[in-house]
Coordinates of C-alpha atoms in Angstrom, one line a residue:
Chain A
M66 CA -22.8 -20.7 -36.1
E67 CA -20.0 -21.6 -33.7
N68 CA -18.0 -18.9 -35.4
A69 CA -20.7 -16.4 -35.1
I70 CA -20.8 -16.9 -31.3
N71 CA -17.1 -16.7 -31.0
S72 CA -16.9 -13.5 -32.9
Q73 CA -19.7 -12.1 -30.9
K74 CA -17.9 -13.1 -27.7
K75 CA -14.9 -11.3 -29.0
T76 CA -16.7 -8.1 -29.9
L77 CA -18.4 -8.2 -26.5
R78 CA -15.1 -8.4 -24.7
Q79 CA -13.8 -5.6 -26.8
K80 CA -16.9 -3.6 -26.0
I81 CA -16.4 -4.2 -22.2
R82 CA -12.8 -3.3 -22.5
S83 CA -13.5 -0.1 -24.4
L84 CA -16.2 0.8 -21.9
K85 CA -13.7 0.4 -19.0
K86 CA -10.6 2.0 -20.5
P87 CA -11.7 5.6 -21.0
S88 CA -13.4 5.9 -17.6
K89 CA -10.0 5.2 -16.0
K90 CA -8.2 8.0 -17.7
M91 CA -10.9 10.5 -18.2
N92 CA -10.6 12.3 -14.9
V93 CA -9.9 15.5 -16.8
K94 CA -12.7 17.7 -15.8
R95 CA -12.1 17.9 -12.1
F96 CA -11.6 20.8 -9.7
T97 CA -8.2 21.4 -8.0
R98 CA -7.8 21.4 -4.3
S99 CA -6.7 24.4 -2.2
R100 CA -3.3 24.1 -0.7
S101 CA -4.5 23.4 2.8
G102 CA -6.9 20.8 1.2
T103 CA -3.9 19.1 -0.3
V104 CA -2.1 19.0 3.0
I105 CA -5.1 17.5 4.8
Y106 CA -5.6 15.0 2.0
F107 CA -2.1 13.6 2.0
T108 CA -1.9 13.6 5.8
F109 CA -5.1 11.7 6.0
I110 CA -4.0 9.1 3.5
A111 CA -0.6 8.7 5.2
L112 CA -2.2 8.3 8.6
A113 CA -4.8 5.8 7.3
G114 CA -2.0 3.9 5.5
L115 CA 0.1 3.7 8.7
F116 CA -2.9 2.6 10.7
S117 CA -3.6 -0.1 8.2
M118 CA -0.1 -1.4 7.6
L119 CA 1.8 -1.0 10.8
P120 CA 0.2 -3.9 12.7
L121 CA 0.8 -6.2 9.7
I122 CA 4.4 -5.1 9.3
Y123 CA 4.8 -5.4 13.1
S124 CA 3.6 -9.0 12.9
V125 CA 6.0 -9.9 10.1
V126 CA 8.9 -8.2 11.9
T127 CA 8.1 -9.8 15.3
S128 CA 7.8 -13.3 13.7
L129 CA 11.5 -12.9 12.6
K130 CA 12.8 -11.9 16.1
P131 CA 14.9 -14.3 18.1
L132 CA 13.9 -15.0 21.7
D133 CA 16.3 -12.5 23.3
E134 CA 14.9 -9.7 21.1
L135 CA 11.4 -10.6 22.0
L136 CA 12.3 -10.2 25.6
I137 CA 14.1 -6.8 25.3
F138 CA 12.6 -4.0 27.3
P139 CA 11.5 -1.6 26.0
P140 CA 10.5 -3.7 22.9
K141 CA 12.0 -2.4 19.6
F142 CA 9.9 -2.2 16.5
F143 CA 12.5 -3.5 14.2
V144 CA 14.5 -6.7 14.3
R145 CA 18.3 -6.6 14.4
R146 CA 19.1 -10.2 13.8
P147 CA 16.3 -11.8 11.8
T148 CA 15.8 -15.5 12.2
L149 CA 13.3 -18.1 11.1
E150 CA 13.5 -20.0 14.4
N151 CA 9.9 -19.1 15.3
Y152 CA 8.7 -20.8 12.1
V153 CA 10.9 -23.8 12.6
A154 CA 9.7 -24.1 16.2
L155 CA 6.0 -24.2 15.2
P156 CA 5.6 -27.9 14.6
G157 CA 7.3 -28.6 17.9
L158 CA 4.9 -26.4 19.9
L159 CA 2.0 -28.6 18.8
S160 CA 3.6 -31.9 19.6
N161 CA 1.4 -32.2 22.7
L162 CA -1.7 -32.2 20.4
K163 CA -0.8 -35.5 18.8
V164 CA -1.7 -34.1 15.4
P165 CA 1.0 -32.6 13.3
L166 CA 0.8 -28.9 12.2
S167 CA 0.7 -30.1 8.5
R168 CA -2.7 -31.7 9.2
Y169 CA -4.2 -28.4 10.3
I170 CA -2.7 -26.7 7.3
F171 CA -4.1 -29.5 5.0
N172 CA -7.5 -29.2 6.6
S173 CA -7.6 -25.4 6.2
L174 CA -6.5 -25.7 2.5
F175 CA -8.9 -28.6 1.8
V176 CA -11.9 -26.9 3.4
S177 CA -11.2 -23.5 1.9
I178 CA -10.5 -24.7 -1.6
V179 CA -13.4 -27.2 -1.9
A180 CA -15.9 -24.8 -0.3
T181 CA -14.8 -21.9 -2.4
G182 CA -14.9 -24.0 -5.6
L183 CA -18.3 -25.3 -4.9
Y184 CA -19.6 -21.9 -3.8
V185 CA -18.5 -20.0 -6.9
F186 CA -20.1 -22.5 -9.3
I187 CA -23.3 -22.9 -7.3
S188 CA -23.6 -19.1 -7.0
A189 CA -22.8 -18.5 -10.7
M190 CA -25.4 -21.0 -11.8
A191 CA -28.1 -19.5 -9.6
A192 CA -27.1 -16.0 -10.6
Y193 CA -27.4 -16.9 -14.3
I194 CA -30.9 -18.3 -13.8
L195 CA -32.0 -15.4 -11.6
S196 CA -30.7 -13.0 -14.3
K197 CA -31.7 -14.6 -17.5
S198 CA -34.3 -17.2 -17.0
K199 CA -38.0 -16.5 -17.1
I200 CA -39.0 -18.9 -14.3
K201 CA -41.6 -17.8 -11.9
G202 CA -40.8 -16.2 -8.6
K203 CA -37.3 -15.3 -9.5
N204 CA -37.8 -11.6 -8.5
V205 CA -39.2 -12.6 -5.2
L206 CA -36.2 -14.9 -4.6
F207 CA -33.8 -12.2 -5.5
A208 CA -35.4 -9.8 -3.1
I209 CA -35.0 -12.4 -0.4
V210 CA -31.4 -12.9 -1.4
Q211 CA -30.8 -9.2 -1.0
I212 CA -32.3 -9.1 2.5
A213 CA -30.3 -12.2 3.4
L214 CA -27.1 -10.2 2.7
L215 CA -27.6 -8.8 6.2
F216 CA -27.3 -12.1 8.0
N217 CA -24.0 -13.9 8.3
A218 CA -22.9 -17.1 10.0
Y219 CA -22.5 -15.5 13.4
V220 CA -26.1 -14.2 13.7
L221 CA -27.5 -17.5 12.5
S222 CA -25.2 -19.7 14.6
V223 CA -27.7 -20.9 17.1
P224 CA -30.6 -22.1 14.9
R225 CA -27.9 -23.4 12.5
Y226 CA -26.5 -25.5 15.2
L227 CA -29.8 -27.2 15.6
I228 CA -30.0 -27.9 11.9
F229 CA -26.4 -29.3 11.9
S230 CA -27.3 -31.7 14.6
K231 CA -30.5 -32.8 12.9
L232 CA -28.5 -33.4 9.7
N233 CA -25.9 -35.3 11.7
I234 CA -23.0 -33.4 10.3
I235 CA -21.5 -32.0 13.5
D236 CA -17.9 -32.9 13.8
T237 CA -17.4 -33.7 10.1
Y238 CA -15.9 -31.9 7.1
W239 CA -19.5 -31.2 6.0
V240 CA -20.2 -28.7 8.8
E241 CA -17.0 -26.8 7.8
I242 CA -18.1 -26.6 4.1
L243 CA -21.8 -26.6 3.6
P244 CA -22.9 -23.5 5.7
H245 CA -20.5 -21.3 3.7
L246 CA -22.3 -22.3 0.5
A247 CA -25.5 -20.6 1.6
S248 CA -24.0 -17.1 1.7
T249 CA -25.8 -14.9 -0.8
L250 CA -23.1 -12.4 -1.5
G251 CA -21.8 -14.4 -4.5
V252 CA -25.3 -14.8 -6.1
F253 CA -25.9 -11.1 -5.5
L254 CA -22.7 -9.8 -7.1
M255 CA -22.8 -12.2 -10.0
K256 CA -26.5 -11.6 -10.8
Q257 CA -25.9 -7.9 -10.9
Y258 CA -22.9 -8.4 -13.1
I259 CA -24.7 -10.7 -15.5
D260 CA -27.5 -8.2 -15.7
G261 CA -25.0 -5.5 -16.8
Y262 CA -22.6 -7.4 -19.0
V263 CA -24.1 -10.5 -20.6
P264 CA -26.5 -9.3 -23.3
D265 CA -29.5 -11.5 -24.2
S266 CA -28.5 -11.5 -27.9
L267 CA -25.3 -13.5 -27.0
L268 CA -27.3 -16.2 -25.3
E269 CA -29.9 -16.3 -28.0
A270 CA -27.2 -16.9 -30.6
A271 CA -26.0 -19.9 -28.6
H272 CA -29.5 -21.3 -28.2
I273 CA -30.2 -21.2 -31.9
D274 CA -27.0 -23.0 -32.3
G275 CA -28.6 -25.7 -30.2
A276 CA -26.4 -25.2 -27.1
G277 CA -28.2 -26.3 -23.9
N278 CA -28.4 -24.3 -20.8
F279 CA -25.2 -25.9 -19.3
R280 CA -23.2 -25.4 -22.5
T281 CA -24.2 -21.8 -22.7
F282 CA -23.4 -21.3 -19.1
F283 CA -19.9 -22.9 -19.2
G284 CA -19.0 -21.8 -22.7
I285 CA -20.3 -18.3 -22.8
V286 CA -21.5 -16.9 -19.5
I287 CA -18.5 -18.0 -17.4
P288 CA -15.8 -16.5 -19.8
V289 CA -17.7 -13.2 -19.9
I290 CA -18.2 -13.0 -16.1
K291 CA -14.6 -14.0 -15.3
P292 CA -13.9 -10.7 -13.4
V293 CA -16.8 -11.2 -11.0
F294 CA -16.1 -14.9 -10.8
L295 CA -12.6 -14.2 -9.5
T296 CA -13.9 -11.5 -7.2
V297 CA -16.4 -13.9 -5.6
I298 CA -13.6 -16.5 -5.3
L299 CA -11.5 -13.9 -3.4
F300 CA -14.3 -12.9 -1.0
A301 CA -15.4 -16.5 -0.3
F302 CA -11.9 -17.8 0.2
R303 CA -11.1 -15.0 2.6
D304 CA -14.2 -15.7 4.7
I305 CA -13.8 -19.5 4.7
W306 CA -10.1 -19.4 5.4
A307 CA -10.6 -17.3 8.5
S308 CA -13.7 -18.9 9.8
I309 CA -13.8 -20.7 13.1
P310 CA -16.7 -23.2 13.3
D311 CA -17.8 -22.6 16.9
G312 CA -18.7 -25.6 18.8
T313 CA -19.2 -27.9 15.9
I314 CA -15.8 -29.5 15.5
F315 CA -14.2 -31.5 18.3
T316 CA -12.0 -34.0 16.6
E317 CA -8.4 -32.8 16.5
N318 CA -8.0 -34.4 13.0
L319 CA -10.6 -32.1 11.5
K320 CA -9.6 -28.8 13.0
T321 CA -8.3 -26.0 10.8
L322 CA -5.5 -23.5 11.4
P323 CA -7.6 -20.6 12.9
M324 CA -9.0 -23.1 15.5
I325 CA -5.5 -23.8 16.9
M326 CA -4.4 -20.2 16.8
T327 CA -5.5 -19.5 20.3
Q328 CA -3.6 -22.5 21.6
I329 CA -0.4 -21.1 20.2
T330 CA -1.1 -17.4 21.0
A331 CA -2.0 -18.2 24.6
G332 CA 1.6 -18.8 25.4
G333 CA 2.5 -15.2 26.5
I334 CA 5.4 -13.1 25.5
A335 CA 8.0 -15.9 25.0
R336 CA 5.6 -17.5 22.5
S337 CA 4.7 -14.2 20.8
G338 CA 7.3 -14.9 18.1
S339 CA 5.7 -18.2 17.2
A340 CA 2.2 -16.7 17.5
M341 CA 3.2 -14.1 15.0
A342 CA 4.7 -16.7 12.8
V343 CA 1.3 -18.5 12.7
T344 CA -0.4 -15.2 12.0
V345 CA 1.9 -14.5 9.1
I346 CA 1.3 -18.0 7.7
M347 CA -2.4 -17.4 8.0
M348 CA -2.1 -14.2 6.0
I349 CA -0.3 -15.7 3.0
P350 CA -3.1 -17.6 1.2
P351 CA -5.7 -14.8 1.1
I352 CA -3.0 -12.3 0.0
L353 CA -2.0 -14.7 -2.8
V354 CA -5.6 -15.0 -3.9
Y355 CA -6.0 -11.3 -3.8
L356 CA -2.8 -10.7 -5.9
V357 CA -4.2 -13.1 -8.6
S358 CA -7.6 -11.6 -8.7
Q359 CA -7.1 -7.9 -7.8
S360 CA -7.2 -6.5 -11.3
N361 CA -10.6 -8.0 -11.7
V362 CA -12.0 -7.0 -8.3
V363 CA -12.4 -3.3 -8.8
E364 CA -13.6 -3.8 -12.4
S365 CA -16.3 -6.2 -11.4
M366 CA -17.7 -4.4 -8.3
S367 CA -19.2 -1.5 -10.2
S368 CA -22.5 -3.3 -10.6
A369 CA -22.8 -4.2 -6.9
G370 CA -25.3 -1.4 -5.9
I371 CA -28.6 -2.2 -4.2
K372 CA -31.6 -0.5 -5.6
G373 CA -34.3 0.5 -3.1
Chain B
M206 CA -32.8 -16.0 -39.3
K207 CA -32.4 -13.3 -36.9
N208 CA -36.1 -12.5 -36.8
Q209 CA -36.8 -16.1 -36.2
A210 CA -34.4 -16.2 -33.4
T211 CA -36.0 -13.3 -31.5
K212 CA -39.4 -14.8 -32.0
L213 CA -38.2 -18.2 -30.7
S214 CA -36.6 -16.7 -27.7
K215 CA -39.6 -14.6 -26.8
K216 CA -41.8 -17.7 -26.9
R217 CA -39.6 -19.9 -24.8
G218 CA -37.8 -17.4 -22.6
I219 CA -34.1 -16.8 -23.0
S220 CA -33.3 -20.3 -21.9
N221 CA -34.7 -23.1 -24.0
N222 CA -35.4 -25.6 -21.2
N223 CA -37.3 -24.8 -18.0
L224 CA -36.2 -28.1 -16.4
T225 CA -32.5 -27.2 -16.6
D226 CA -33.3 -23.8 -15.2
Y227 CA -34.5 -25.4 -12.1
I228 CA -31.6 -27.9 -12.0
M229 CA -29.1 -25.1 -12.1
L230 CA -30.9 -23.1 -9.5
A231 CA -31.5 -26.1 -7.2
P232 CA -28.1 -26.4 -5.4
F233 CA -28.1 -22.8 -4.3
L234 CA -31.8 -22.9 -3.5
V235 CA -31.6 -26.0 -1.3
L236 CA -28.5 -24.8 0.6
F237 CA -29.9 -21.3 1.0
F238 CA -33.1 -22.7 2.3
V239 CA -31.5 -25.2 4.7
F240 CA -28.8 -22.9 6.2
T241 CA -30.4 -19.4 6.0
V242 CA -34.2 -19.4 5.6
L243 CA -34.8 -22.4 7.7
P244 CA -32.7 -21.1 10.6
I245 CA -34.7 -17.9 10.6
L246 CA -38.0 -19.8 10.5
V247 CA -36.8 -22.1 13.3
S248 CA -35.9 -19.1 15.4
I249 CA -39.3 -17.6 15.0
V250 CA -41.0 -20.8 16.1
L251 CA -38.6 -21.8 18.8
S252 CA -38.7 -18.3 20.4
F253 CA -42.1 -19.3 21.8
F254 CA -40.8 -22.5 23.3
N255 CA -38.7 -23.8 26.0
F256 CA -36.2 -26.2 24.3
D257 CA -33.0 -27.8 25.5
M258 CA -32.4 -30.3 22.6
V259 CA -33.1 -33.2 24.9
S260 CA -36.6 -33.0 26.1
M261 CA -39.6 -32.2 24.0
P262 CA -40.1 -28.4 23.3
S263 CA -42.8 -26.9 25.5
F264 CA -44.8 -23.9 24.5
I265 CA -44.4 -21.0 26.8
G266 CA -45.9 -18.1 24.9
L267 CA -44.0 -14.9 25.3
D268 CA -42.1 -15.9 28.4
N269 CA -38.7 -15.8 26.6
F270 CA -39.3 -12.3 25.5
A271 CA -40.5 -11.3 29.0
R272 CA -37.4 -12.9 30.5
M273 CA -35.2 -11.0 28.0
F274 CA -36.6 -7.6 28.7
L275 CA -37.5 -8.0 32.4
S276 CA -34.9 -10.1 34.1
D277 CA -31.8 -10.7 31.9
D278 CA -29.3 -8.0 32.9
V279 CA -26.6 -9.5 30.7
F280 CA -29.0 -9.1 27.7
F281 CA -29.3 -5.4 28.3
T282 CA -25.6 -5.0 28.7
T283 CA -25.0 -6.8 25.4
V284 CA -27.7 -4.9 23.6
K285 CA -26.1 -1.6 24.8
N286 CA -22.6 -2.8 23.8
T287 CA -23.8 -3.9 20.4
L288 CA -25.6 -0.6 19.8
V289 CA -22.7 1.5 21.1
F290 CA -20.4 -0.5 18.9
S291 CA -22.6 -0.3 15.8
V292 CA -23.5 3.3 16.2
I293 CA -19.9 4.3 16.4
A294 CA -18.0 1.8 14.4
G295 CA -20.7 1.4 11.7
P296 CA -21.0 5.0 10.5
I297 CA -17.3 5.7 10.9
G298 CA -16.4 2.6 9.0
F299 CA -19.0 3.5 6.3
C300 CA -17.7 7.0 5.9
L301 CA -14.0 5.9 6.0
A302 CA -14.7 3.3 3.3
F303 CA -16.2 6.0 1.1
M304 CA -13.7 8.8 1.9
L305 CA -10.6 6.6 1.4
A306 CA -12.1 5.3 -1.9
W307 CA -12.8 8.8 -3.0
F308 CA -9.2 9.8 -2.2
V309 CA -7.6 6.7 -3.6
N310 CA -9.6 7.2 -6.8
E311 CA -7.7 10.3 -7.7
F312 CA -4.3 8.6 -8.1
S313 CA -2.9 7.0 -11.2
P314 CA -3.9 3.3 -11.7
M315 CA -0.6 2.1 -10.4
V316 CA -0.7 4.1 -7.2
R317 CA -4.3 3.3 -6.8
T318 CA -3.7 -0.4 -6.9
L319 CA -1.0 -0.1 -4.2
L320 CA -3.1 2.1 -2.0
S321 CA -6.1 -0.2 -2.4
F322 CA -4.1 -3.1 -1.3
M323 CA -2.7 -1.2 1.7
F324 CA -6.2 -0.3 3.0
Y325 CA -7.8 -3.6 2.1
A326 CA -5.0 -5.7 3.6
P327 CA -6.3 -5.7 7.2
S328 CA -9.7 -7.0 6.2
L329 CA -8.1 -9.4 3.7
V330 CA -6.1 -11.2 6.3
G331 CA -9.2 -12.1 8.3
N332 CA -8.5 -13.0 11.9
A333 CA -5.0 -11.5 12.2
Y334 CA -6.3 -9.4 15.1
F335 CA -4.1 -11.4 17.4
I336 CA -1.6 -8.7 16.6
W337 CA -3.6 -6.3 18.6
Q338 CA -3.5 -8.6 21.5
V339 CA 0.3 -8.1 21.6
L340 CA 0.0 -4.3 21.0
F341 CA -2.4 -3.9 23.8
S342 CA -0.9 -6.6 26.0
G343 CA -1.3 -5.8 29.7
D344 CA 2.3 -6.3 30.8
S345 CA 5.1 -3.9 30.2
Y346 CA 6.1 -5.8 27.0
G347 CA 2.9 -4.8 25.4
Y348 CA 3.8 -2.3 22.7
L349 CA 1.5 0.5 23.7
N350 CA 2.5 0.0 27.4
S351 CA 6.2 0.1 26.8
L352 CA 5.8 3.1 24.6
L353 CA 3.9 5.0 27.2
L354 CA 6.2 3.8 30.0
S355 CA 9.4 4.8 28.2
M356 CA 7.9 8.2 27.3
G357 CA 7.0 8.7 30.9
F358 CA 3.2 9.1 30.4
I359 CA 2.4 6.2 32.8
T360 CA 4.4 4.6 35.6
D361 CA 2.7 1.2 35.7
P362 CA 1.5 -0.9 32.7
I363 CA -2.2 -0.6 32.0
Q364 CA -4.3 -3.8 31.6
W365 CA -5.9 -2.5 28.4
L366 CA -7.9 -5.6 27.6
K367 CA -9.0 -6.1 31.2
N368 CA -10.3 -2.7 31.9
E369 CA -14.0 -1.8 31.4
E370 CA -13.1 1.7 30.3
Y371 CA -10.8 0.7 27.5
I372 CA -12.4 -2.5 26.2
M373 CA -15.0 -0.9 23.9
P374 CA -12.7 1.7 22.4
I375 CA -10.2 -0.9 21.6
L376 CA -12.8 -3.2 20.0
I377 CA -13.9 -0.2 17.9
I378 CA -10.4 0.6 16.8
V379 CA -9.8 -3.0 15.8
Q380 CA -13.1 -3.2 13.9
L381 CA -12.3 0.0 12.1
W382 CA -8.9 -1.4 11.2
Q383 CA -10.7 -4.2 9.5
S384 CA -13.5 -2.2 8.0
M385 CA -12.0 -1.3 4.7
G386 CA -13.4 -4.5 3.2
I387 CA -15.9 -5.3 0.4
S388 CA -17.6 -1.9 0.7
F389 CA -14.3 -0.1 0.2
L390 CA -13.6 -2.0 -3.0
A391 CA -17.1 -1.5 -4.2
N392 CA -16.9 2.2 -3.6
I393 CA -13.7 2.5 -5.6
S394 CA -15.3 0.6 -8.4
G395 CA -18.5 2.7 -8.2
L396 CA -16.5 6.0 -8.2
Q397 CA -14.6 5.0 -11.3
N398 CA -17.8 4.3 -13.1
V399 CA -19.6 7.5 -12.3
N400 CA -20.4 8.9 -15.8
N401 CA -18.0 11.7 -16.6
E402 CA -20.6 13.5 -18.6
L403 CA -22.4 14.2 -15.3
Y404 CA -19.3 16.1 -14.1
E405 CA -19.2 18.1 -17.3
A406 CA -22.9 18.8 -17.1
G407 CA -22.4 19.8 -13.5
S408 CA -19.7 22.4 -14.2
I409 CA -21.9 23.9 -16.8
D410 CA -24.7 24.0 -14.3
G411 CA -22.6 26.1 -11.9
I412 CA -20.9 23.7 -9.7
R413 CA -17.9 25.5 -8.4
N414 CA -15.8 23.3 -6.1
R415 CA -15.1 19.7 -5.2
W416 CA -17.4 19.7 -2.3
Q417 CA -20.4 20.7 -4.4
E418 CA -19.3 18.2 -7.0
L419 CA -19.3 15.5 -4.3
L420 CA -22.6 16.5 -2.8
Y421 CA -24.6 17.1 -6.0
I422 CA -23.1 14.6 -8.5
T423 CA -20.9 11.9 -6.9
L424 CA -23.1 11.0 -4.0
P425 CA -26.4 10.8 -5.9
A426 CA -24.7 8.7 -8.6
M427 CA -23.3 6.4 -5.9
Q428 CA -26.7 6.0 -4.2
H429 CA -27.1 2.3 -4.8
M430 CA -23.5 1.5 -4.0
L431 CA -23.8 3.4 -0.7
L432 CA -26.8 1.2 0.2
F433 CA -24.8 -1.9 -0.6
S434 CA -21.9 -0.5 1.5
A435 CA -24.3 0.2 4.4
V436 CA -25.7 -3.3 4.3
M437 CA -22.2 -4.7 4.5
Q438 CA -21.4 -2.4 7.5
I439 CA -24.6 -3.4 9.3
Q440 CA -23.9 -7.1 8.7
S441 CA -20.4 -6.8 10.2
S442 CA -21.0 -4.4 13.1
F443 CA -24.1 -6.0 14.5
S444 CA -22.7 -9.5 14.3
V445 CA -19.4 -8.6 15.9
S446 CA -18.3 -11.3 18.4
A447 CA -15.2 -13.1 17.1
I448 CA -13.0 -10.0 17.5
A449 CA -14.3 -9.4 21.0
I450 CA -14.0 -13.0 22.2
Q451 CA -10.4 -13.2 20.8
L452 CA -9.3 -9.9 22.3
V453 CA -11.0 -9.5 25.6
G454 CA -12.2 -13.0 26.3
F455 CA -15.7 -14.3 27.1
P456 CA -17.2 -13.2 29.3
S457 CA -15.1 -10.1 29.3
V458 CA -14.5 -8.0 32.4
G459 CA -17.8 -6.5 33.6
Y460 CA -19.3 -7.8 30.3
A461 CA -17.8 -4.6 28.8
G462 CA -17.0 -6.4 25.5
D463 CA -19.8 -8.9 25.2
T464 CA -22.2 -8.5 22.3
I465 CA -25.6 -9.8 21.5
V466 CA -24.1 -12.5 19.3
S467 CA -21.7 -13.7 22.0
H468 CA -24.6 -13.7 24.5
L469 CA -26.9 -15.7 22.2
T470 CA -24.1 -18.1 21.3
D471 CA -23.4 -18.6 25.0
V472 CA -27.1 -19.2 25.8
G473 CA -27.6 -21.4 22.8
T474 CA -24.5 -23.6 22.3
V475 CA -23.1 -23.6 25.8
R476 CA -26.2 -23.6 28.0
Y477 CA -28.5 -25.3 25.4
E478 CA -31.4 -22.9 26.1
L479 CA -32.3 -22.9 22.4
G480 CA -35.8 -21.3 22.8
Y481 CA -34.4 -18.4 24.7
A482 CA -31.4 -18.0 22.3
S483 CA -33.8 -18.0 19.4
A484 CA -35.8 -15.2 20.9
I485 CA -32.6 -13.2 21.3
A486 CA -31.7 -13.9 17.7
L487 CA -35.1 -12.6 16.6
V488 CA -34.6 -9.4 18.4
L489 CA -31.2 -9.0 16.7
F490 CA -32.7 -9.8 13.3
A491 CA -35.4 -7.1 13.9
M492 CA -32.7 -4.6 14.9
M493 CA -30.7 -5.3 11.8
L494 CA -33.7 -5.1 9.4
L495 CA -34.9 -1.9 11.1
T496 CA -31.5 -0.3 10.7
R497 CA -31.3 -1.4 7.1
M498 CA -34.7 0.2 6.4
I499 CA -33.9 3.5 8.1
I500 CA -30.6 3.8 6.3
G501 CA -32.3 2.9 3.0
K502 CA -34.8 5.7 3.7
I503 CA -32.0 8.2 4.6
I504 CA -29.9 7.5 1.6
S505 CA -32.9 7.9 -0.8
M506 CA -34.0 11.0 1.0
L507 CA -30.6 12.6 0.8
N508 CA -30.7 12.2 -2.9
N509 CA -34.1 13.8 -3.6

């Protein structure tokens, strides 16, 4: 039986792959553009690309500028003598805060990794149940989940504040982690994906084999939904990494990197090198997560549509 | 064996144990209820009360709403700002996310991956909008100022982020810069999965150019994805506050960059007028739901 499931899993993966492959290369039957159309098309892409990338490139370049180049007038876009001194100076800039920079970095990583990890499993389990179980009320629940996609942490901040204080979690790690777990995007994306790519027959085979819900979930569902799993990790990590818990964290020891950004960036032009250095450091983790997950992201989003 | 299996599964549902179903659903359900559903319910109730977190809430009927619409000038300014922002940045962002995805989709997979990263990067890096603070900095070191100064367009540096006229356009630019997010990726994915047979059938049915193809085949096939994309845009443009607070401060000059969310955060977590803040939040929820319904209607109408 175990073998039967494995072979079924294998054929399923092949099926998914074969479904994907041709659609990528089958752009055969398309119309060609007029020449002016081509010019507009490439100009548009080039302009949009510049608009997207220039500020980011600028921040990397500026973070490498020595002080005298930061103060040149008029400012030059490129750096002539790149240096890492802005990065080296960072810990020193925070010395008046009594908490070392490494603590903020640790907090950021700790909160982001723990919250993302919990979020993706909690969402996947709920999505699996919402997609495959026959429990009552699941369609109503999923409808509510879809509506809740509209509301994010900013809109809910005030009533949430009240709940945080009733739960007594203000100024603890909990308030930096728990609210993120309530976002419905993960459940939504995963439920749609499971609907589309996890056939009932696969689960039935597992159940006959005597596998319980949890074993089926971890052994069969998770491997099949890996693309959307990684996608949800990316979106969650991105959000949590950048989030600033407004007015709920006061202890310096618990603050994350984004919360001290303003303290560094408020230093004016002389500090702009270091401010850019923090910005660049802040960019690295989400970009790394994206690079790891990117091949799965586009593949997994095709089922994200909302009906009705 | 196989017959038996289908019979069994029909009887008991796909899962063989209802209890574990609930156990697996519970963590999400509890968190979702406590941090999303409950806050909305609390807002509805509190909007009829006067509550400062210290003394007992006192029922005041519709006074909060009356105050909002009759005497709170800042509320009106922030509603206007939020609407201007959403009406401009929302649809432009929505269209850009689709257009760029449509363009990117024509390239080979390698180039497509690179371009996707380029366009998605600003949204990916989250709160990197400090960069714009330097670009629009009010002194002559600000990049835009120095550029305009050296080219002779202006003689004195402009306080971009402290000028009522420029604040909103700058916020919109920065929002658009970050708007190629989840919906952009979803559009790329959706476009790649439009059934090619549809295009073939279309060319037989007399579709003659790319625009007709877009209008009669691609857009209808993308209907559900576009609604998802619209929901994401509504969510981000109505809730904008972080970008504004970081770039132009709070309160901004002449309230020109204050949004409903920054106003209700101020009323709620700074002044502790939670009843009033809840009433404002309710109005915001209603605006978002209404927009979502209208867009849903428009998208399904366009496709019929």
